[in-house]
PDB file of C-alpha atoms in Angstrom:
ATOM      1  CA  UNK Q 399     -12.044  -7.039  20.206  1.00 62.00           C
ATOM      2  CA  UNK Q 400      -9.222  -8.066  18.482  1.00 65.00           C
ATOM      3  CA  UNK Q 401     -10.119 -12.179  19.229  1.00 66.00           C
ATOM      4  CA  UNK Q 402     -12.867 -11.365  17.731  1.00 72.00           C
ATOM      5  CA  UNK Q 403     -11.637 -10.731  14.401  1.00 70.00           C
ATOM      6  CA  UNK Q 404      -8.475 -11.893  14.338  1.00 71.00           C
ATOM      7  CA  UNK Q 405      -8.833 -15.190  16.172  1.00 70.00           C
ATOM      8  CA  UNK Q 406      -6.573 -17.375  15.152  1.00 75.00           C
ATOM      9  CA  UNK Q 407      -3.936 -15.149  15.978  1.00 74.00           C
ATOM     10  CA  UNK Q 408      -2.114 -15.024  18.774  1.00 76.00           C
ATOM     11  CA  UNK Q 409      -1.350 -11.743  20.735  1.00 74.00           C
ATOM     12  CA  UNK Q 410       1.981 -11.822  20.260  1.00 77.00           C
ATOM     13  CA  UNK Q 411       1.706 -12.531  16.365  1.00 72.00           C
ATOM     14  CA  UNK Q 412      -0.842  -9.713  16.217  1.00 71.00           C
ATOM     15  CA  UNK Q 413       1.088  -6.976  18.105  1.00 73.00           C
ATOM     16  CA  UNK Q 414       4.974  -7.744  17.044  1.00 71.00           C
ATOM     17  CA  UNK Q 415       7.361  -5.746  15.307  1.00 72.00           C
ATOM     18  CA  UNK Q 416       6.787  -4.024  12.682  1.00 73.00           C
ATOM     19  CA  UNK Q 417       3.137  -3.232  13.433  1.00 79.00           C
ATOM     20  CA  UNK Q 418       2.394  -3.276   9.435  1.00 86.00           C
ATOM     21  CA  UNK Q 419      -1.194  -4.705   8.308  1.00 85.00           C
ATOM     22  CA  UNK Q 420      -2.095  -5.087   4.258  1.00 87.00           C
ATOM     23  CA  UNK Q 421      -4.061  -7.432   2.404  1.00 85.00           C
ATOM     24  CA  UNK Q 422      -2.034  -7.469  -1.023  1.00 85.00           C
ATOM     25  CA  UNK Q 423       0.701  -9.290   1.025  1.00 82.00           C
ATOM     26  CA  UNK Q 424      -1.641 -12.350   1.130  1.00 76.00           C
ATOM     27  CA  UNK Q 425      -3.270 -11.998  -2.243  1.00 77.00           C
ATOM     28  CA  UNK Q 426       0.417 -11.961  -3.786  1.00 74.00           C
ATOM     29  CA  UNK Q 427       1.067 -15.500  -2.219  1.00 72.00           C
ATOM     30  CA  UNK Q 428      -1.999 -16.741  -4.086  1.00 76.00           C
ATOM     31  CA  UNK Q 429      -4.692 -16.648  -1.176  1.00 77.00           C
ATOM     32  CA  UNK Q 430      -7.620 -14.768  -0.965  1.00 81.00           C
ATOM     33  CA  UNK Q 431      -7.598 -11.513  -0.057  1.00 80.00           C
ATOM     34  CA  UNK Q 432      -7.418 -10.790   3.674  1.00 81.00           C
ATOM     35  CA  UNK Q 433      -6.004  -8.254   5.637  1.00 82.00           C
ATOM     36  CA  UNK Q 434      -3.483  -9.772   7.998  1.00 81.00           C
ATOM     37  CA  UNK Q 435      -0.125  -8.495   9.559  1.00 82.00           C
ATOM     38  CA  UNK Q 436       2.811  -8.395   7.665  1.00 85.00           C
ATOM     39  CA  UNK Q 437       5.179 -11.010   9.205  1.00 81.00           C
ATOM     40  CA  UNK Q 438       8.888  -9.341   8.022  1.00 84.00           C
ATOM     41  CA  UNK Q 439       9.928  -6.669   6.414  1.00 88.00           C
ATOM     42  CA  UNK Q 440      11.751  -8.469   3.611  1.00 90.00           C
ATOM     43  CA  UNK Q 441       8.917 -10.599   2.163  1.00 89.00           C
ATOM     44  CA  UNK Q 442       6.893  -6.768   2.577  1.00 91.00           C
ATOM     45  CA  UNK Q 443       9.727  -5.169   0.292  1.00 93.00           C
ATOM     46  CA  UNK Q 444       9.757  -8.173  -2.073  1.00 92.00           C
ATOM     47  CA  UNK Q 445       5.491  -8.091  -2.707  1.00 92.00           C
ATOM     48  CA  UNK Q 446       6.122  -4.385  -2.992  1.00 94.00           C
ATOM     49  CA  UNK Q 447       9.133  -4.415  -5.854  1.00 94.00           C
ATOM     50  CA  UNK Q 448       7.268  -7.111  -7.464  1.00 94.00           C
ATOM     51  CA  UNK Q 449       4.321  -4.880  -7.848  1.00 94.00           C
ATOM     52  CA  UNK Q 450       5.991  -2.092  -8.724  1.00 95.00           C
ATOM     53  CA  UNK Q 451       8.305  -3.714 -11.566  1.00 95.00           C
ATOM     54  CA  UNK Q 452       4.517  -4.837 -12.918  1.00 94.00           C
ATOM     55  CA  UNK Q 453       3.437  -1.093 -12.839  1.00 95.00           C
ATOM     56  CA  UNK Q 454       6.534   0.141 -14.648  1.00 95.00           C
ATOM     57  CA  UNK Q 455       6.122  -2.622 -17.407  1.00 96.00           C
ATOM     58  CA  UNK Q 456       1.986  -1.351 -18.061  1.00 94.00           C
ATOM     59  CA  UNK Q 457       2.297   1.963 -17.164  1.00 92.00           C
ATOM     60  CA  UNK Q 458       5.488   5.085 -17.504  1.00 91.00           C
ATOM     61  CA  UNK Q 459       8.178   4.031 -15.086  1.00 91.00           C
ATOM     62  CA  UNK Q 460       8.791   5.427 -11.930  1.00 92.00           C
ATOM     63  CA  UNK Q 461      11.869   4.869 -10.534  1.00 91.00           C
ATOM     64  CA  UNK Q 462      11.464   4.280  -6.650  1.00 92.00           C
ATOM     65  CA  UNK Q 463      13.515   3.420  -3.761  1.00 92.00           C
ATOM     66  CA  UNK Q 464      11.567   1.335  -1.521  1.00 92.00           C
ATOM     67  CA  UNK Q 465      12.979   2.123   1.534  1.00 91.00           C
ATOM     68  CA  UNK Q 466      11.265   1.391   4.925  1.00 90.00           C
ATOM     69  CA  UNK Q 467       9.746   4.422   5.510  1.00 92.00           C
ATOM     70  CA  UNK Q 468       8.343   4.299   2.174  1.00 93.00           C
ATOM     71  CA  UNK Q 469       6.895   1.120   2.528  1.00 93.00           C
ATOM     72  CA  UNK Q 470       5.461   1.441   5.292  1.00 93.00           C
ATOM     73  CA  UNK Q 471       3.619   4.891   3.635  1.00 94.00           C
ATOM     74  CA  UNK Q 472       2.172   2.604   1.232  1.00 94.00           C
ATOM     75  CA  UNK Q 473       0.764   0.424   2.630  1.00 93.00           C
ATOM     76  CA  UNK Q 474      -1.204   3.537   4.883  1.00 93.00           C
ATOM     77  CA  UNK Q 475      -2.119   5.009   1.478  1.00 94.00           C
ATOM     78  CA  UNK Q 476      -3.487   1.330   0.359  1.00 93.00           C
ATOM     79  CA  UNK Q 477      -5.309   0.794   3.263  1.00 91.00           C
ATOM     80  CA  UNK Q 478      -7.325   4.072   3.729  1.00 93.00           C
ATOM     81  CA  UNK Q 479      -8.093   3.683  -0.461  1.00 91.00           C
ATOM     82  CA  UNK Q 480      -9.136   0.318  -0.310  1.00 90.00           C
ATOM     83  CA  UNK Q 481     -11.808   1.390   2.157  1.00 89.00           C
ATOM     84  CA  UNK Q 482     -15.140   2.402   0.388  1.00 88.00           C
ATOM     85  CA  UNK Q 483     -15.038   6.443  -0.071  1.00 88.00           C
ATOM     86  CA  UNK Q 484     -11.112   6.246   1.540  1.00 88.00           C
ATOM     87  CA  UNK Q 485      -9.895   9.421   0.909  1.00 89.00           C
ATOM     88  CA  UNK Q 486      -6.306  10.769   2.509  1.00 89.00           C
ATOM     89  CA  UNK Q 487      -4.759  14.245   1.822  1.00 90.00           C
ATOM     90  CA  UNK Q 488      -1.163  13.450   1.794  1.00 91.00           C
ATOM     91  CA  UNK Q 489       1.033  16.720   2.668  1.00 91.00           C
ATOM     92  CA  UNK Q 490       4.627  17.407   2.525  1.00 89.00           C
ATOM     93  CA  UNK Q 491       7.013  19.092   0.524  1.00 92.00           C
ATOM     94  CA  UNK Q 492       7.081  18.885  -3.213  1.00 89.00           C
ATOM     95  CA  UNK Q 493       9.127  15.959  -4.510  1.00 90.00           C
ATOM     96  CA  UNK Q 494       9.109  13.841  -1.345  1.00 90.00           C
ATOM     97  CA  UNK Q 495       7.411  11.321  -3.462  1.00 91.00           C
ATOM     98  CA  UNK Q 496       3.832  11.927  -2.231  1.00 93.00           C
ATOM     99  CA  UNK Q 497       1.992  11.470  -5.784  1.00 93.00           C
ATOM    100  CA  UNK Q 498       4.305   8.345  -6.879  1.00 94.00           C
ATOM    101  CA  UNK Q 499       3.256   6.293  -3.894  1.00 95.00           C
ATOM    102  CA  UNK Q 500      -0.306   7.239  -3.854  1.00 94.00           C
ATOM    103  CA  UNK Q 501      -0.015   6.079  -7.579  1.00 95.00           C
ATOM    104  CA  UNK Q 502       1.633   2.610  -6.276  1.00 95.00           C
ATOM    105  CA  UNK Q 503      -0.225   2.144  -3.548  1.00 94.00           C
ATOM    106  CA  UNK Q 504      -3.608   2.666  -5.784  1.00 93.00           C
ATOM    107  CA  UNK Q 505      -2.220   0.069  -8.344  1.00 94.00           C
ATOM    108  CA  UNK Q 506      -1.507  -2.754  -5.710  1.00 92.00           C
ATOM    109  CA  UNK Q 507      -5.184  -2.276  -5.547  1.00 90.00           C
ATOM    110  CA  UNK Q 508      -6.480  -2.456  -8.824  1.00 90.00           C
ATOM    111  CA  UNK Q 509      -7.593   0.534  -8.341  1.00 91.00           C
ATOM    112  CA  UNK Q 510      -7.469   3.310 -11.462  1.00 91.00           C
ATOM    113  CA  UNK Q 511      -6.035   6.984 -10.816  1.00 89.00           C
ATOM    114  CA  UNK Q 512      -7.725   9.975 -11.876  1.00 87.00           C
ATOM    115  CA  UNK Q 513      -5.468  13.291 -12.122  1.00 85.00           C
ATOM    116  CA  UNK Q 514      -6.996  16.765 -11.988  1.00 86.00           C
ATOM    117  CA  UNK Q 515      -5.359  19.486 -13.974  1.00 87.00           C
ATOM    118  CA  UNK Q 516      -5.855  22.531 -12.817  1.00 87.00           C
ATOM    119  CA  UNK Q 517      -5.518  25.829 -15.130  1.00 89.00           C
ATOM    120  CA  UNK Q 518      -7.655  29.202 -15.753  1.00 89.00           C
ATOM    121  CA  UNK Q 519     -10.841  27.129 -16.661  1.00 86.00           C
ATOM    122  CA  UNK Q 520     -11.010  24.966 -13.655  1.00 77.00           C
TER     123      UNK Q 520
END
């Protein structure tokens, strides 16, 4: 299966360390869009603090550490959004950082955020 639509990949390109697929990595080297593995971590970090210095200078700033973990969180959230009617309910506890990255990850995807506020009327 995977020949099939990854075929000029080798297995041991396709399965290596760390297992992280996206498709902004290649759009942010000027190709086309296409969802590929990430080859290291570093040039992952670097298309990730590149996007989100471009967020902070259009939208309010958030100030995030990318750490691995985090990372690798976003690109989960931009992957199941990019997907037609991709929906995730992220859970953990408040402040972990849940609503910044689904925010980031949304933005590396051109994708616009809509924010329910809930009071008495709703």
């Amino acid at each position: 299966v995977a020949g099939k639509h990854f075929g000029n990949l080798s297995k041991d390109d396709l399965f290596a360390a760390p297992l992280i697929m996206t498709s902004f990595v290649s759009e942010a080297g000027g190709n086309d869009r296409q969802y590929l593995p990430v080859k290291d971590m570093p040039s992952l970090r670097k298309v990730m603090e590149d996007k989100l210095t471009e967020h902070n200078e259009n939208y309010a700033a958030m100030n995030l550490v990318l750490f691995d973990d985090a990372v690798n969180h976003v690109c989960r959230i931009s992957r199941i959004t990019e997907n037609a009617c991709g929906n995730a309910l992220l859970v953990g506890v408040g402040g972990s950082g849940k609503q910044s990255l689904a925010r980031l990850a949304s933005f590396t995807n051109s994708q616009d955020v809509l924010t329910i506020l809930v009071n008495q009327s709703y």
